[in-house]
């Protein structure tokens, strides 16, 4: 832990020296692109590894696992951000969202063309880099979060056949978008 901290601090010092005035909000929007691409492709009828409904469920579950772990760890660990704003630096939620979306994109469309995977992971890597350049996260935060997003997706894909057999066997799944003030998302209902 001491080595990780000293390495992260040295990288931060170098980044601040090279890019002292770097500021962008692009990472606040780009984090969602890798999630929206596979869902958009599926909605437009581009065939992925799974049907659109399954892609939607896989994305929601993958993001749910990654975000639950990410925000749970933030609350438990309470590591200070490099800029001192708060104690919610580790892990990076933006990075885990972006890499989760990129992993789903790669799993669904990566066998059709490697460019889907390159684009998804490229955008996710850009988000991680911007979080460090914006002085919101340490390098260790974004590296861990990238792995968290990918691992969450791999875990969901591994158990999804069981979920299909046990939970969705009646094929009566309903998924609906919702918006309430400043909150938006997807609501899923399935008979148990």
Short mmCIF file of N, CA and C in Angstrom, two decimals:
data_model
loop_
_atom_site.label_atom_id
_atom_site.label_comp_id
_atom_site.label_asym_id
_atom_site.label_seq_id
_atom_site.Cartn_x
_atom_site.Cartn_y
_atom_site.Cartn_z
N UNK A 1 0.83 -1.19 0.00
CA UNK A 1 0.00 0.00 0.00
C UNK A 1 0.88 1.25 0.00
N UNK A 2 1.98 1.24 0.75
CA UNK A 2 2.87 2.39 0.79
C UNK A 2 3.50 2.62 -0.58
N UNK A 3 3.92 1.53 -1.24
CA UNK A 3 4.51 1.65 -2.58
C UNK A 3 3.50 2.20 -3.56
N UNK A 4 2.28 1.67 -3.53
CA UNK A 4 1.22 2.17 -4.42
C UNK A 4 1.01 3.64 -4.21
N UNK A 5 0.98 4.08 -2.96
CA UNK A 5 0.77 5.49 -2.67
C UNK A 5 1.90 6.36 -3.17
N UNK A 6 3.14 5.92 -2.99
CA UNK A 6 4.27 6.74 -3.45
C UNK A 6 4.34 6.77 -4.97
N UNK A 7 4.02 5.67 -5.63
CA UNK A 7 4.01 5.65 -7.10
C UNK A 7 2.91 6.57 -7.62
N UNK A 8 1.71 6.47 -7.05
CA UNK A 8 0.60 7.33 -7.47
C UNK A 8 0.93 8.80 -7.26
N UNK A 9 1.57 9.12 -6.14
CA UNK A 9 1.91 10.51 -5.86
C UNK A 9 2.98 11.03 -6.83
N UNK A 10 3.92 10.18 -7.18
CA UNK A 10 4.96 10.58 -8.14
C UNK A 10 4.34 10.81 -9.52
N UNK A 11 3.43 9.94 -9.93
CA UNK A 11 2.74 10.12 -11.21
C UNK A 11 1.92 11.40 -11.19
N UNK A 12 1.22 11.65 -10.09
CA UNK A 12 0.43 12.88 -9.98
C UNK A 12 1.32 14.11 -10.10
N UNK A 13 2.47 14.08 -9.43
CA UNK A 13 3.39 15.22 -9.50
C UNK A 13 3.81 15.47 -10.94
N UNK A 14 4.14 14.42 -11.67
CA UNK A 14 4.55 14.56 -13.07
C UNK A 14 3.41 15.08 -13.94
N UNK A 15 2.20 14.56 -13.72
CA UNK A 15 1.03 14.99 -14.50
C UNK A 15 0.73 16.46 -14.23
N UNK A 16 0.75 16.87 -12.97
CA UNK A 16 0.46 18.27 -12.62
C UNK A 16 1.52 19.20 -13.20
N UNK A 17 2.77 18.72 -13.26
CA UNK A 17 3.86 19.53 -13.81
C UNK A 17 3.68 19.69 -15.33
N UNK A 18 3.31 18.62 -16.02
CA UNK A 18 3.15 18.66 -17.48
C UNK A 18 1.84 19.31 -17.91
N UNK A 19 0.79 19.11 -17.13
CA UNK A 19 -0.55 19.62 -17.49
C UNK A 19 -1.16 20.38 -16.31
N UNK A 20 -0.55 21.50 -15.90
CA UNK A 20 -1.00 22.16 -14.67
C UNK A 20 -2.41 22.74 -14.73
N UNK A 21 -2.87 23.11 -15.91
CA UNK A 21 -4.19 23.75 -16.02
C UNK A 21 -5.21 22.88 -16.73
N UNK A 22 -4.96 21.59 -16.81
CA UNK A 22 -5.88 20.72 -17.54
C UNK A 22 -7.22 20.66 -16.82
N UNK A 23 -8.29 20.91 -17.56
CA UNK A 23 -9.65 20.79 -17.03
C UNK A 23 -10.58 20.45 -18.18
N UNK A 24 -11.38 19.43 -18.00
CA UNK A 24 -12.40 19.09 -18.97
C UNK A 24 -13.55 18.40 -18.25
N UNK A 25 -14.71 18.52 -18.83
CA UNK A 25 -15.88 17.80 -18.31
C UNK A 25 -16.28 16.68 -19.25
N UNK A 26 -15.48 16.46 -20.29
CA UNK A 26 -15.79 15.43 -21.28
C UNK A 26 -15.92 14.05 -20.64
N UNK A 27 -15.13 13.80 -19.59
CA UNK A 27 -15.19 12.49 -18.92
C UNK A 27 -16.54 12.24 -18.29
N UNK A 28 -17.25 13.31 -17.92
CA UNK A 28 -18.59 13.15 -17.33
C UNK A 28 -19.61 12.64 -18.34
N UNK A 29 -19.32 12.78 -19.62
CA UNK A 29 -20.24 12.33 -20.68
C UNK A 29 -19.71 11.09 -21.39
N UNK A 30 -18.40 11.08 -21.64
CA UNK A 30 -17.80 9.94 -22.35
C UNK A 30 -17.90 8.63 -21.57
N UNK A 31 -18.03 8.71 -20.26
CA UNK A 31 -18.13 7.47 -19.47
C UNK A 31 -19.31 6.61 -19.90
N UNK A 32 -20.35 7.23 -20.47
CA UNK A 32 -21.55 6.49 -20.85
C UNK A 32 -21.51 5.96 -22.29
N UNK A 33 -20.60 6.45 -23.10
CA UNK A 33 -20.55 6.05 -24.51
C UNK A 33 -20.37 4.55 -24.69
N UNK A 34 -19.40 3.91 -23.99
CA UNK A 34 -19.27 2.46 -24.19
C UNK A 34 -20.51 1.66 -23.76
N UNK A 35 -21.32 2.22 -22.88
CA UNK A 35 -22.57 1.56 -22.49
C UNK A 35 -23.65 1.77 -23.55
N UNK A 36 -23.71 2.95 -24.11
CA UNK A 36 -24.76 3.27 -25.09
C UNK A 36 -24.53 2.61 -26.45
N UNK A 37 -23.28 2.40 -26.83
CA UNK A 37 -23.00 1.85 -28.16
C UNK A 37 -23.59 0.45 -28.35
N UNK A 38 -23.31 -0.52 -27.46
CA UNK A 38 -23.90 -1.84 -27.71
C UNK A 38 -25.42 -1.84 -27.62
N UNK A 39 -25.98 -1.03 -26.72
CA UNK A 39 -27.44 -0.96 -26.62
C UNK A 39 -28.03 -0.33 -27.87
N UNK A 40 -27.36 0.68 -28.42
CA UNK A 40 -27.82 1.31 -29.66
C UNK A 40 -27.72 0.35 -30.83
N UNK A 41 -26.61 -0.36 -30.92
CA UNK A 41 -26.45 -1.34 -32.01
C UNK A 41 -27.54 -2.40 -31.92
N UNK A 42 -27.78 -2.92 -30.72
CA UNK A 42 -28.82 -3.93 -30.53
C UNK A 42 -30.20 -3.40 -30.87
N UNK A 43 -30.50 -2.17 -30.44
CA UNK A 43 -31.81 -1.57 -30.73
C UNK A 43 -32.01 -1.34 -32.22
N UNK A 44 -30.91 -1.09 -32.94
CA UNK A 44 -30.98 -0.86 -34.38
C UNK A 44 -30.98 -2.17 -35.18
N UNK A 45 -30.92 -3.29 -34.47
CA UNK A 45 -31.01 -4.58 -35.14
C UNK A 45 -29.68 -5.19 -35.53
N UNK A 46 -28.57 -4.57 -35.15
CA UNK A 46 -27.26 -5.17 -35.43
C UNK A 46 -27.10 -6.37 -34.50
N UNK A 47 -26.87 -7.52 -35.08
CA UNK A 47 -26.82 -8.76 -34.30
C UNK A 47 -25.54 -8.85 -33.47
N UNK A 48 -25.71 -9.03 -32.19
CA UNK A 48 -24.60 -9.28 -31.30
C UNK A 48 -24.60 -10.74 -30.91
N UNK A 49 -23.84 -11.06 -29.89
CA UNK A 49 -23.79 -12.44 -29.41
C UNK A 49 -25.13 -12.86 -28.82
N UNK A 50 -25.84 -11.92 -28.22
CA UNK A 50 -27.14 -12.18 -27.61
C UNK A 50 -28.21 -11.31 -28.26
N UNK A 51 -29.47 -11.71 -28.08
CA UNK A 51 -30.60 -10.89 -28.53
C UNK A 51 -30.60 -9.57 -27.75
N UNK A 52 -31.27 -8.56 -28.29
CA UNK A 52 -31.27 -7.23 -27.68
C UNK A 52 -31.74 -7.27 -26.23
N UNK A 53 -32.82 -8.00 -25.94
CA UNK A 53 -33.33 -8.08 -24.56
C UNK A 53 -32.25 -8.63 -23.63
N UNK A 54 -31.55 -9.66 -24.08
CA UNK A 54 -30.49 -10.24 -23.25
C UNK A 54 -29.32 -9.26 -23.09
N UNK A 55 -29.00 -8.54 -24.16
CA UNK A 55 -27.93 -7.54 -24.07
C UNK A 55 -28.28 -6.49 -23.02
N UNK A 56 -29.53 -6.07 -23.03
CA UNK A 56 -29.99 -5.07 -22.07
C UNK A 56 -29.87 -5.59 -20.64
N UNK A 57 -30.31 -6.82 -20.43
CA UNK A 57 -30.21 -7.42 -19.09
C UNK A 57 -28.75 -7.58 -18.68
N UNK A 58 -27.91 -8.04 -19.60
CA UNK A 58 -26.49 -8.21 -19.30
C UNK A 58 -25.83 -6.88 -18.95
N UNK A 59 -26.19 -5.83 -19.68
CA UNK A 59 -25.61 -4.51 -19.39
C UNK A 59 -26.08 -4.01 -18.03
N UNK A 60 -27.38 -4.12 -17.76
CA UNK A 60 -27.91 -3.64 -16.48
C UNK A 60 -27.29 -4.41 -15.31
N UNK A 61 -27.19 -5.71 -15.44
CA UNK A 61 -26.59 -6.52 -14.37
C UNK A 61 -25.11 -6.19 -14.20
N UNK A 62 -24.38 -6.09 -15.31
CA UNK A 62 -22.95 -5.79 -15.24
C UNK A 62 -22.70 -4.43 -14.60
N UNK A 63 -23.46 -3.42 -15.05
CA UNK A 63 -23.31 -2.09 -14.46
C UNK A 63 -23.75 -2.09 -13.00
N UNK A 64 -24.79 -2.85 -12.69
CA UNK A 64 -25.26 -2.93 -11.31
C UNK A 64 -24.22 -3.51 -10.38
N UNK A 65 -23.57 -4.60 -10.81
CA UNK A 65 -22.52 -5.21 -9.99
C UNK A 65 -21.35 -4.25 -9.84
N UNK A 66 -20.87 -3.71 -10.96
CA UNK A 66 -19.70 -2.81 -10.92
C UNK A 66 -19.98 -1.57 -10.07
N UNK A 67 -21.15 -0.96 -10.26
CA UNK A 67 -21.46 0.26 -9.52
C UNK A 67 -21.69 -0.01 -8.04
N UNK A 68 -22.32 -1.13 -7.72
CA UNK A 68 -22.52 -1.47 -6.30
C UNK A 68 -21.18 -1.66 -5.61
N UNK A 69 -20.28 -2.38 -6.26
CA UNK A 69 -18.96 -2.59 -5.67
C UNK A 69 -18.18 -1.28 -5.59
N UNK A 70 -18.22 -0.51 -6.66
CA UNK A 70 -17.47 0.74 -6.70
C UNK A 70 -17.92 1.71 -5.61
N UNK A 71 -19.22 1.95 -5.54
CA UNK A 71 -19.71 2.91 -4.56
C UNK A 71 -19.67 2.36 -3.14
N UNK A 72 -19.82 1.06 -2.99
CA UNK A 72 -19.65 0.45 -1.68
C UNK A 72 -18.23 0.62 -1.16
N UNK A 73 -17.26 0.35 -2.04
CA UNK A 73 -15.85 0.51 -1.65
C UNK A 73 -15.52 1.97 -1.36
N UNK A 74 -16.07 2.89 -2.13
CA UNK A 74 -15.83 4.32 -1.87
C UNK A 74 -16.24 4.68 -0.44
N UNK A 75 -17.40 4.20 -0.02
CA UNK A 75 -17.93 4.53 1.30
C UNK A 75 -17.11 3.86 2.42
N UNK A 76 -16.61 2.66 2.14
CA UNK A 76 -15.84 1.94 3.15
C UNK A 76 -14.42 2.50 3.27
N UNK A 77 -13.75 2.68 2.14
CA UNK A 77 -12.33 3.05 2.14
C UNK A 77 -12.11 4.53 2.43
N UNK A 78 -12.92 5.39 1.84
CA UNK A 78 -12.84 6.84 2.05
C UNK A 78 -11.42 7.39 1.88
N UNK A 79 -10.84 7.11 0.72
CA UNK A 79 -9.49 7.59 0.40
C UNK A 79 -9.59 8.99 -0.21
N UNK A 80 -8.76 9.93 0.24
CA UNK A 80 -8.87 11.30 -0.26
C UNK A 80 -8.49 11.44 -1.74
N UNK A 81 -9.24 12.30 -2.43
CA UNK A 81 -8.92 12.60 -3.83
C UNK A 81 -7.61 13.40 -3.88
N UNK A 82 -6.91 13.32 -5.01
CA UNK A 82 -5.66 14.08 -5.11
C UNK A 82 -5.89 15.59 -4.95
N UNK A 83 -7.03 16.10 -5.44
CA UNK A 83 -7.30 17.54 -5.33
C UNK A 83 -7.89 17.92 -3.98
N UNK A 84 -8.15 16.95 -3.11
CA UNK A 84 -8.65 17.22 -1.77
C UNK A 84 -10.13 17.52 -1.66
N UNK A 85 -10.89 17.35 -2.75
CA UNK A 85 -12.33 17.66 -2.74
C UNK A 85 -13.10 16.86 -1.69
N UNK A 86 -12.84 15.55 -1.61
CA UNK A 86 -13.56 14.69 -0.68
C UNK A 86 -12.75 13.41 -0.47
N UNK A 87 -13.32 12.48 0.26
CA UNK A 87 -12.65 11.20 0.54
C UNK A 87 -13.29 10.05 -0.23
N UNK A 88 -13.64 10.29 -1.49
CA UNK A 88 -14.30 9.26 -2.31
C UNK A 88 -13.49 8.96 -3.57
N UNK A 89 -12.18 8.92 -3.43
CA UNK A 89 -11.33 8.73 -4.60
C UNK A 89 -11.30 7.28 -5.08
N UNK A 90 -11.19 6.34 -4.16
CA UNK A 90 -10.99 4.93 -4.54
C UNK A 90 -12.26 4.13 -4.34
N UNK A 91 -12.69 3.45 -5.39
CA UNK A 91 -12.25 3.43 -6.79
C UNK A 91 -12.96 4.50 -7.60
N UNK A 92 -12.63 4.60 -8.89
CA UNK A 92 -13.22 5.60 -9.78
C UNK A 92 -14.52 5.07 -10.38
N UNK A 93 -15.63 5.69 -10.03
CA UNK A 93 -16.92 5.29 -10.58
C UNK A 93 -17.00 5.53 -12.08
N UNK A 94 -16.49 6.68 -12.55
CA UNK A 94 -16.50 6.97 -13.99
C UNK A 94 -15.78 5.87 -14.76
N UNK A 95 -14.61 5.48 -14.24
CA UNK A 95 -13.80 4.48 -14.94
C UNK A 95 -14.47 3.12 -14.93
N UNK A 96 -15.06 2.73 -13.80
CA UNK A 96 -15.71 1.41 -13.77
C UNK A 96 -16.92 1.38 -14.69
N UNK A 97 -17.69 2.47 -14.77
CA UNK A 97 -18.83 2.54 -15.70
C UNK A 97 -18.34 2.39 -17.13
N UNK A 98 -17.30 3.14 -17.49
CA UNK A 98 -16.79 3.11 -18.86
C UNK A 98 -16.24 1.73 -19.23
N UNK A 99 -15.47 1.12 -18.34
CA UNK A 99 -14.89 -0.19 -18.66
C UNK A 99 -15.93 -1.31 -18.63
N UNK A 100 -16.95 -1.17 -17.81
CA UNK A 100 -18.03 -2.16 -17.84
C UNK A 100 -18.73 -2.11 -19.19
N UNK A 101 -19.06 -0.92 -19.65
CA UNK A 101 -19.68 -0.76 -20.97
C UNK A 101 -18.79 -1.29 -22.08
N UNK A 102 -17.50 -0.99 -22.00
CA UNK A 102 -16.55 -1.45 -23.02
C UNK A 102 -16.46 -2.98 -23.02
N UNK A 103 -16.50 -3.59 -21.84
CA UNK A 103 -16.42 -5.05 -21.77
C UNK A 103 -17.65 -5.70 -22.38
N UNK A 104 -18.84 -5.14 -22.12
CA UNK A 104 -20.06 -5.67 -22.74
C UNK A 104 -20.00 -5.48 -24.25
N UNK A 105 -19.59 -4.31 -24.70
CA UNK A 105 -19.45 -4.06 -26.14
C UNK A 105 -18.52 -5.08 -26.78
N UNK A 106 -17.40 -5.33 -26.14
CA UNK A 106 -16.43 -6.30 -26.66
C UNK A 106 -17.00 -7.71 -26.69
N UNK A 107 -17.69 -8.10 -25.63
CA UNK A 107 -18.25 -9.46 -25.57
C UNK A 107 -19.36 -9.64 -26.60
N UNK A 108 -20.15 -8.61 -26.84
CA UNK A 108 -21.27 -8.73 -27.77
C UNK A 108 -20.86 -8.58 -29.23
N UNK A 109 -19.93 -7.68 -29.52
CA UNK A 109 -19.63 -7.35 -30.92
C UNK A 109 -18.16 -7.52 -31.29
N UNK A 110 -17.31 -7.81 -30.33
CA UNK A 110 -15.87 -7.90 -30.59
C UNK A 110 -15.47 -9.00 -31.56
N UNK A 111 -16.25 -10.08 -31.61
CA UNK A 111 -15.93 -11.16 -32.55
C UNK A 111 -16.31 -10.78 -33.98
N UNK A 112 -17.25 -9.87 -34.15
CA UNK A 112 -17.63 -9.40 -35.49
C UNK A 112 -16.55 -8.51 -36.07
N UNK A 113 -16.02 -7.63 -35.24
CA UNK A 113 -14.94 -6.73 -35.65
C UNK A 113 -14.17 -6.29 -34.42
N UNK A 114 -12.87 -6.40 -34.49
CA UNK A 114 -12.02 -5.99 -33.37
C UNK A 114 -12.16 -4.49 -33.10
N UNK A 115 -12.63 -3.74 -34.10
CA UNK A 115 -12.76 -2.29 -33.94
C UNK A 115 -13.80 -1.91 -32.89
N UNK A 116 -14.80 -2.75 -32.69
CA UNK A 116 -15.75 -2.48 -31.60
C UNK A 116 -15.02 -2.50 -30.26
N UNK A 117 -14.18 -3.51 -30.06
CA UNK A 117 -13.43 -3.62 -28.81
C UNK A 117 -12.44 -2.48 -28.67
N UNK A 118 -11.73 -2.17 -29.75
CA UNK A 118 -10.75 -1.08 -29.71
C UNK A 118 -11.43 0.25 -29.37
N UNK A 119 -12.56 0.51 -30.01
CA UNK A 119 -13.28 1.77 -29.75
C UNK A 119 -13.76 1.83 -28.30
N UNK A 120 -14.39 0.77 -27.83
CA UNK A 120 -14.92 0.77 -26.46
C UNK A 120 -13.84 0.93 -25.42
N UNK A 121 -12.78 0.12 -25.53
CA UNK A 121 -11.70 0.22 -24.55
C UNK A 121 -10.89 1.50 -24.72
N UNK A 122 -10.81 2.01 -25.95
CA UNK A 122 -10.13 3.29 -26.18
C UNK A 122 -10.83 4.44 -25.49
N UNK A 123 -12.15 4.47 -25.62
CA UNK A 123 -12.93 5.53 -24.95
C UNK A 123 -12.84 5.37 -23.43
N UNK A 124 -12.95 4.14 -22.95
CA UNK A 124 -12.87 3.90 -21.51
C UNK A 124 -11.50 4.32 -20.96
N UNK A 125 -10.45 4.03 -21.71
CA UNK A 125 -9.11 4.43 -21.30
C UNK A 125 -8.98 5.95 -21.29
N UNK A 126 -9.61 6.61 -22.26
CA UNK A 126 -9.61 8.08 -22.29
C UNK A 126 -10.29 8.65 -21.05
N UNK A 127 -11.40 8.04 -20.66
CA UNK A 127 -12.10 8.48 -19.45
C UNK A 127 -11.18 8.34 -18.23
N UNK A 128 -10.52 7.20 -18.11
CA UNK A 128 -9.61 6.97 -16.99
C UNK A 128 -8.49 8.02 -16.99
N UNK A 129 -7.93 8.28 -18.16
CA UNK A 129 -6.87 9.29 -18.26
C UNK A 129 -7.35 10.67 -17.86
N UNK A 130 -8.56 11.03 -18.30
CA UNK A 130 -9.10 12.35 -17.94
C UNK A 130 -9.35 12.47 -16.45
N UNK A 131 -9.74 11.38 -15.80
CA UNK A 131 -9.96 11.44 -14.35
C UNK A 131 -8.66 11.77 -13.63
N UNK A 132 -7.55 11.20 -14.12
CA UNK A 132 -6.24 11.49 -13.54
C UNK A 132 -5.81 12.92 -13.90
N UNK A 133 -5.96 13.29 -15.18
CA UNK A 133 -5.57 14.63 -15.62
C UNK A 133 -6.39 15.73 -14.94
N UNK A 134 -7.65 15.45 -14.65
CA UNK A 134 -8.52 16.41 -13.95
C UNK A 134 -8.22 16.47 -12.45
N UNK A 135 -7.28 15.64 -11.99
CA UNK A 135 -6.87 15.59 -10.59
C UNK A 135 -7.99 15.10 -9.67
N UNK A 136 -8.88 14.28 -10.24
CA UNK A 136 -9.98 13.70 -9.47
C UNK A 136 -9.60 12.34 -8.89
N UNK A 137 -8.62 11.66 -9.53
CA UNK A 137 -8.25 10.31 -9.11
C UNK A 137 -6.76 10.07 -9.21
N UNK A 138 -6.30 9.17 -8.38
CA UNK A 138 -4.94 8.66 -8.45
C UNK A 138 -4.91 7.58 -9.54
N UNK A 139 -3.74 7.30 -10.06
CA UNK A 139 -3.60 6.27 -11.09
C UNK A 139 -4.09 4.92 -10.57
N UNK A 140 -3.78 4.59 -9.32
CA UNK A 140 -4.23 3.31 -8.75
C UNK A 140 -5.75 3.20 -8.74
N UNK A 141 -6.45 4.32 -8.54
CA UNK A 141 -7.92 4.31 -8.54
C UNK A 141 -8.46 3.84 -9.88
N UNK A 142 -7.93 4.42 -10.96
CA UNK A 142 -8.47 4.10 -12.28
C UNK A 142 -8.02 2.73 -12.76
N UNK A 143 -6.81 2.31 -12.39
CA UNK A 143 -6.37 0.96 -12.77
C UNK A 143 -7.25 -0.10 -12.11
N UNK A 144 -7.49 0.06 -10.82
CA UNK A 144 -8.36 -0.89 -10.12
C UNK A 144 -9.76 -0.88 -10.72
N UNK A 145 -10.27 0.31 -11.00
CA UNK A 145 -11.64 0.44 -11.51
C UNK A 145 -11.81 -0.16 -12.89
N UNK A 146 -10.79 -0.07 -13.72
CA UNK A 146 -10.84 -0.72 -15.04
C UNK A 146 -11.00 -2.22 -14.85
N UNK A 147 -10.19 -2.78 -13.97
CA UNK A 147 -10.30 -4.22 -13.68
C UNK A 147 -11.63 -4.58 -13.06
N UNK A 148 -12.15 -3.72 -12.20
CA UNK A 148 -13.45 -3.96 -11.56
C UNK A 148 -14.56 -4.02 -12.60
N UNK A 149 -14.55 -3.10 -13.55
CA UNK A 149 -15.57 -3.09 -14.60
C UNK A 149 -15.50 -4.33 -15.47
N UNK A 150 -14.30 -4.71 -15.87
CA UNK A 150 -14.13 -5.90 -16.71
C UNK A 150 -14.51 -7.16 -15.94
N UNK A 151 -14.03 -7.27 -14.69
CA UNK A 151 -14.33 -8.46 -13.88
C UNK A 151 -15.82 -8.59 -13.58
N UNK A 152 -16.49 -7.47 -13.33
CA UNK A 152 -17.93 -7.51 -13.08
C UNK A 152 -18.67 -8.05 -14.30
N UNK A 153 -18.27 -7.59 -15.47
CA UNK A 153 -18.89 -8.05 -16.71
C UNK A 153 -18.63 -9.53 -16.93
N UNK A 154 -17.41 -9.96 -16.73
CA UNK A 154 -17.07 -11.38 -16.90
C UNK A 154 -17.89 -12.25 -15.94
N UNK A 155 -18.04 -11.79 -14.70
CA UNK A 155 -18.82 -12.56 -13.72
C UNK A 155 -20.28 -12.66 -14.13
N UNK A 156 -20.86 -11.56 -14.59
CA UNK A 156 -22.26 -11.57 -15.01
C UNK A 156 -22.45 -12.48 -16.21
N UNK A 157 -21.57 -12.40 -17.19
CA UNK A 157 -21.67 -13.28 -18.36
C UNK A 157 -21.52 -14.75 -17.97
N UNK A 158 -20.70 -15.02 -16.96
CA UNK A 158 -20.50 -16.41 -16.52
C UNK A 158 -21.75 -16.99 -15.87
N UNK A 159 -22.49 -16.17 -15.11
CA UNK A 159 -23.68 -16.69 -14.41
C UNK A 159 -24.97 -16.47 -15.20
N UNK A 160 -24.89 -15.74 -16.30
CA UNK A 160 -26.12 -15.42 -17.04
C UNK A 160 -26.88 -16.64 -17.54
N UNK A 161 -26.23 -17.70 -18.01
CA UNK A 161 -27.01 -18.88 -18.41
C UNK A 161 -27.86 -19.43 -17.25
N UNK A 162 -27.33 -19.42 -16.05
CA UNK A 162 -28.08 -19.87 -14.89
C UNK A 162 -29.25 -18.91 -14.63
N UNK A 163 -28.99 -17.62 -14.72
CA UNK A 163 -30.05 -16.62 -14.52
C UNK A 163 -31.17 -16.83 -15.53
N UNK A 164 -30.81 -17.09 -16.77
CA UNK A 164 -31.83 -17.34 -17.81
C UNK A 164 -32.69 -18.55 -17.46
N UNK A 165 -32.04 -19.62 -17.02
CA UNK A 165 -32.78 -20.85 -16.70
C UNK A 165 -33.67 -20.69 -15.47
N UNK A 166 -33.14 -20.05 -14.44
CA UNK A 166 -33.85 -19.99 -13.16
C UNK A 166 -34.82 -18.82 -13.04
N UNK A 167 -34.47 -17.68 -13.58
CA UNK A 167 -35.28 -16.48 -13.35
C UNK A 167 -36.13 -16.11 -14.56
N UNK A 168 -35.53 -16.19 -15.74
CA UNK A 168 -36.23 -15.72 -16.94
C UNK A 168 -36.83 -16.85 -17.76
N UNK A 169 -37.01 -18.01 -17.15
CA UNK A 169 -37.48 -19.18 -17.91
C UNK A 169 -38.88 -18.99 -18.49
N UNK A 170 -39.69 -18.15 -17.87
CA UNK A 170 -41.04 -17.92 -18.39
C UNK A 170 -41.07 -16.83 -19.45
N UNK A 171 -39.93 -16.19 -19.67
CA UNK A 171 -39.80 -15.15 -20.70
C UNK A 171 -40.82 -14.03 -20.50
N UNK A 172 -41.04 -13.65 -19.25
CA UNK A 172 -41.99 -12.58 -18.95
C UNK A 172 -41.27 -11.41 -18.30
N UNK A 173 -40.15 -11.04 -18.88
CA UNK A 173 -39.36 -9.93 -18.38
C UNK A 173 -39.88 -8.62 -18.95
N UNK A 174 -40.05 -7.63 -18.10
CA UNK A 174 -40.43 -6.29 -18.56
C UNK A 174 -39.32 -5.33 -18.16
N UNK A 175 -38.85 -4.54 -19.10
CA UNK A 175 -37.82 -3.54 -18.85
C UNK A 175 -38.36 -2.20 -19.35
N UNK A 176 -38.33 -1.20 -18.47
CA UNK A 176 -38.87 0.11 -18.84
C UNK A 176 -37.93 1.20 -18.35
N UNK A 177 -37.68 2.22 -19.19
CA UNK A 177 -36.88 3.36 -18.73
C UNK A 177 -37.72 4.23 -17.79
N UNK A 178 -37.05 4.92 -16.86
CA UNK A 178 -37.77 5.86 -16.01
C UNK A 178 -36.93 7.11 -15.79
N UNK A 179 -37.61 8.20 -15.50
CA UNK A 179 -36.97 9.47 -15.17
C UNK A 179 -37.80 10.12 -14.08
N UNK A 180 -37.13 10.56 -13.02
CA UNK A 180 -37.83 11.18 -11.91
C UNK A 180 -36.97 12.32 -11.37
N UNK A 181 -37.23 13.51 -11.81
CA UNK A 181 -36.42 14.65 -11.37
C UNK A 181 -35.02 14.57 -11.93
N UNK A 182 -34.05 14.30 -11.06
CA UNK A 182 -32.66 14.20 -11.48
C UNK A 182 -32.20 12.75 -11.57
N UNK A 183 -33.10 11.81 -11.39
CA UNK A 183 -32.75 10.40 -11.41
C UNK A 183 -33.35 9.73 -12.64
N UNK A 184 -32.55 8.91 -13.28
CA UNK A 184 -33.04 8.15 -14.43
C UNK A 184 -32.43 6.77 -14.39
N UNK A 185 -33.04 5.84 -15.11
CA UNK A 185 -32.51 4.48 -15.14
C UNK A 185 -33.46 3.54 -15.83
N UNK A 186 -33.28 2.27 -15.55
CA UNK A 186 -34.13 1.22 -16.11
C UNK A 186 -34.75 0.44 -14.96
N UNK A 187 -36.03 0.14 -15.09
CA UNK A 187 -36.71 -0.70 -14.11
C UNK A 187 -36.95 -2.05 -14.76
N UNK A 188 -36.62 -3.11 -14.06
CA UNK A 188 -36.84 -4.47 -14.57
C UNK A 188 -37.79 -5.20 -13.64
N UNK A 189 -38.73 -5.92 -14.23
CA UNK A 189 -39.66 -6.73 -13.45
C UNK A 189 -39.65 -8.12 -14.06
N UNK A 190 -39.49 -9.14 -13.21
CA UNK A 190 -39.50 -10.52 -13.67
C UNK A 190 -40.18 -11.38 -12.61
N UNK A 191 -40.99 -12.34 -13.03
CA UNK A 191 -41.61 -13.24 -12.05
C UNK A 191 -40.56 -14.18 -11.47
N UNK A 192 -40.66 -14.47 -10.19
CA UNK A 192 -39.71 -15.38 -9.56
C UNK A 192 -40.26 -16.75 -9.36
#
